Amino acid sequence: MLDNMPRGTICIEDLEIGMIRHLRKEVTDRDIELFAEVSTDRNPVHLDDDYAMATIFEGRIAHGMLTAGLISAVIGEQLPGHGTIYLGQSLKFLAPVRPGDVVTAEVEVMAIDYGKRRVTLDTRCLVNGKPVLKGEATVLAPTKKFD
């Protein structure tokens, strides 16, 4: 996994509109199998080559929420980071992610409400520069007042 910043916390007092953090991860067969086990989503489009070939995807695809989980990793580890609480997330799935794809998950600060400690984040995932997922997250950011 490759990302552009170390893990940790950026407190709300230090956040700025336009801040961006990301990570890159290759989605492997093992990732898909583990996600199926943990989530109990064993849809054969994710796990069975023969079944998946007969679908509109013409091959196996990763669970959409596995891809969305990479956004959670950026939010929880980098921006704002440790101590962040998810309040909401919208998602739109634009294209499938396949085993072997390298996904770049990006999070960008769009709005900050310092009084309520709420931050609105633009969230997106890309494969080869093409969007496969987009959305918006609202989070409760950590503050220096409680450190």
Short mmCIF file of C-alpha atoms in Angstrom, two decimals:
data_model
loop_
_atom_site.label_atom_id
_atom_site.label_comp_id
_atom_site.label_asym_id
_atom_site.label_seq_id
_atom_site.Cartn_x
_atom_site.Cartn_y
_atom_site.Cartn_z
CA MET A 1 0.00 0.00 0.00
CA LEU A 2 1.35 3.42 -0.95
CA ASP A 3 0.13 6.71 0.43
CA ASN A 4 1.28 10.30 0.41
CA MET A 5 1.33 11.03 4.13
CA PRO A 6 2.24 9.27 7.35
CA ARG A 7 -0.51 7.93 9.56
CA GLY A 8 -1.71 9.97 12.50
CA THR A 9 -4.01 12.90 13.16
CA ILE A 10 -4.65 16.30 11.67
CA CYS A 11 -6.78 18.16 14.21
CA ILE A 12 -9.59 20.35 12.95
CA GLU A 13 -7.63 23.47 13.91
CA ASP A 14 -5.00 22.49 11.33
CA LEU A 15 -7.32 21.45 8.49
CA GLU A 16 -7.62 23.62 5.40
CA ILE A 17 -10.01 23.62 2.45
CA GLY A 18 -8.38 21.79 -0.46
CA MET A 19 -6.16 19.47 1.63
CA ILE A 20 -5.88 16.10 -0.14
CA ARG A 21 -4.57 12.75 1.01
CA HIS A 22 -4.58 9.42 -0.81
CA LEU A 23 -3.48 5.83 -0.78
CA ARG A 24 -2.95 3.26 -3.51
CA LYS A 25 -3.66 -0.42 -3.14
CA GLU A 26 -3.72 -3.37 -5.49
CA VAL A 27 -6.94 -5.33 -4.97
CA THR A 28 -5.98 -9.00 -4.83
CA ASP A 29 -7.94 -12.25 -4.98
CA ARG A 30 -7.09 -12.69 -1.30
CA ASP A 31 -8.58 -9.26 -0.47
CA ILE A 32 -11.84 -10.25 -2.20
CA GLU A 33 -11.94 -13.63 -0.45
CA LEU A 34 -11.26 -12.06 2.96
CA PHE A 35 -13.90 -9.38 2.39
CA ALA A 36 -16.42 -12.08 1.44
CA GLU A 37 -15.58 -13.96 4.62
CA VAL A 38 -15.82 -10.94 6.91
CA SER A 39 -18.92 -9.40 5.31
CA THR A 40 -20.60 -12.75 4.52
CA ASP A 41 -21.31 -11.35 1.02
CA ARG A 42 -20.54 -14.40 -1.11
CA ASN A 43 -22.19 -13.18 -4.32
CA PRO A 44 -20.62 -15.38 -7.02
CA VAL A 45 -19.85 -12.33 -9.18
CA HIS A 46 -17.00 -11.78 -6.71
CA LEU A 47 -15.85 -15.36 -6.22
CA ASP A 48 -16.77 -17.61 -9.16
CA ASP A 49 -15.01 -17.06 -12.50
CA ASP A 50 -17.52 -19.08 -14.56
CA TYR A 51 -20.53 -17.36 -13.02
CA ALA A 52 -18.97 -13.90 -13.35
CA MET A 53 -18.10 -14.43 -17.04
CA ALA A 54 -21.82 -14.74 -17.79
CA THR A 55 -22.63 -11.36 -16.17
CA ILE A 56 -22.54 -7.85 -17.65
CA PHE A 57 -19.05 -7.53 -16.10
CA GLU A 58 -17.66 -10.50 -18.07
CA GLY A 59 -15.44 -11.46 -15.17
CA ARG A 60 -15.07 -11.26 -11.43
CA ILE A 61 -15.25 -7.91 -9.67
CA ALA A 62 -14.38 -6.73 -6.18
CA HIS A 63 -17.13 -5.88 -3.72
CA GLY A 64 -18.03 -2.20 -4.03
CA MET A 65 -17.74 -1.78 -0.29
CA LEU A 66 -14.21 -3.20 -0.36
CA THR A 67 -13.31 -0.30 -2.65
CA ALA A 68 -15.22 2.13 -0.42
CA GLY A 69 -13.26 0.79 2.54
CA LEU A 70 -10.13 2.34 1.07
CA ILE A 71 -11.75 5.76 1.51
CA SER A 72 -12.37 4.86 5.14
CA ALA A 73 -8.67 4.01 5.47
CA VAL A 74 -7.63 7.46 4.19
CA ILE A 75 -10.12 9.20 6.51
CA GLY A 76 -9.24 7.11 9.56
CA GLU A 77 -5.48 7.09 9.06
CA GLN A 78 -4.59 10.34 7.28
CA LEU A 79 -7.28 13.00 6.80
CA PRO A 80 -8.30 13.89 9.42
CA GLY A 81 -6.87 10.63 10.78
CA HIS A 82 -6.89 8.92 14.15
CA GLY A 83 -9.84 9.91 16.32
CA THR A 84 -12.08 10.83 13.36
CA ILE A 85 -15.71 9.71 13.62
CA TYR A 86 -17.69 8.95 10.45
CA LEU A 87 -21.10 10.66 10.46
CA GLY A 88 -22.17 9.88 6.90
CA GLN A 89 -21.04 8.83 3.45
CA SER A 90 -22.70 8.93 0.04
CA LEU A 91 -21.35 6.63 -2.66
CA LYS A 92 -21.86 6.27 -6.38
CA PHE A 93 -20.24 3.28 -8.06
CA LEU A 94 -19.15 4.23 -11.56
CA ALA A 95 -17.17 1.23 -12.82
CA PRO A 96 -16.11 -2.20 -11.56
CA VAL A 97 -12.85 -2.89 -9.77
CA ARG A 98 -11.27 -6.19 -10.79
CA PRO A 99 -8.69 -8.40 -9.12
CA GLY A 100 -5.27 -6.94 -9.92
CA ASP A 101 -6.51 -3.35 -10.29
CA VAL A 102 -4.57 -0.69 -8.42
CA VAL A 103 -7.07 1.63 -6.75
CA THR A 104 -6.18 5.16 -5.72
CA ALA A 105 -8.48 6.38 -2.95
CA GLU A 106 -8.49 10.18 -2.55
CA VAL A 107 -10.05 12.39 0.11
CA GLU A 108 -10.26 16.19 -0.17
CA VAL A 109 -11.46 18.73 2.40
CA MET A 110 -14.39 20.66 0.94
CA ALA A 111 -15.90 22.45 3.97
CA ILE A 112 -15.10 22.91 7.66
CA ASP A 113 -17.49 23.83 10.47
CA TYR A 114 -15.07 24.57 13.30
CA GLY A 115 -17.83 25.15 15.86
CA LYS A 116 -19.40 21.73 15.35
CA ARG A 117 -16.09 20.01 14.45
CA ARG A 118 -17.71 18.77 11.22
CA VAL A 119 -15.77 18.36 8.02
CA THR A 120 -17.20 17.66 4.58
CA LEU A 121 -14.92 15.57 2.37
CA ASP A 122 -15.02 14.83 -1.34
CA THR A 123 -14.23 11.13 -1.71
CA ARG A 124 -13.23 9.26 -4.85
CA CYS A 125 -11.51 6.13 -6.07
CA LEU A 126 -9.73 5.79 -9.39
CA VAL A 127 -8.23 2.97 -11.43
CA ASN A 128 -5.72 4.05 -14.09
CA GLY A 129 -6.87 7.64 -13.58
CA LYS A 130 -10.53 6.78 -14.29
CA PRO A 131 -13.16 7.24 -11.57
CA VAL A 132 -14.70 4.02 -10.28
CA LEU A 133 -16.39 5.50 -7.20
CA LYS A 134 -17.29 8.99 -6.01
CA GLY A 135 -19.04 10.37 -2.99
CA GLU A 136 -19.07 12.74 -0.07
CA ALA A 137 -18.33 12.09 3.58
CA THR A 138 -19.18 14.03 6.70
CA VAL A 139 -16.96 13.42 9.70
CA LEU A 140 -16.42 14.65 13.21
CA ALA A 141 -12.78 15.70 13.33
CA PRO A 142 -10.51 15.43 16.37
CA THR A 143 -9.58 18.66 18.14
CA LYS A 144 -6.55 19.82 20.07
CA LYS A 145 -8.89 20.81 22.95
CA PHE A 146 -9.18 17.16 23.98
CA ASP A 147 -5.57 16.12 23.46
#
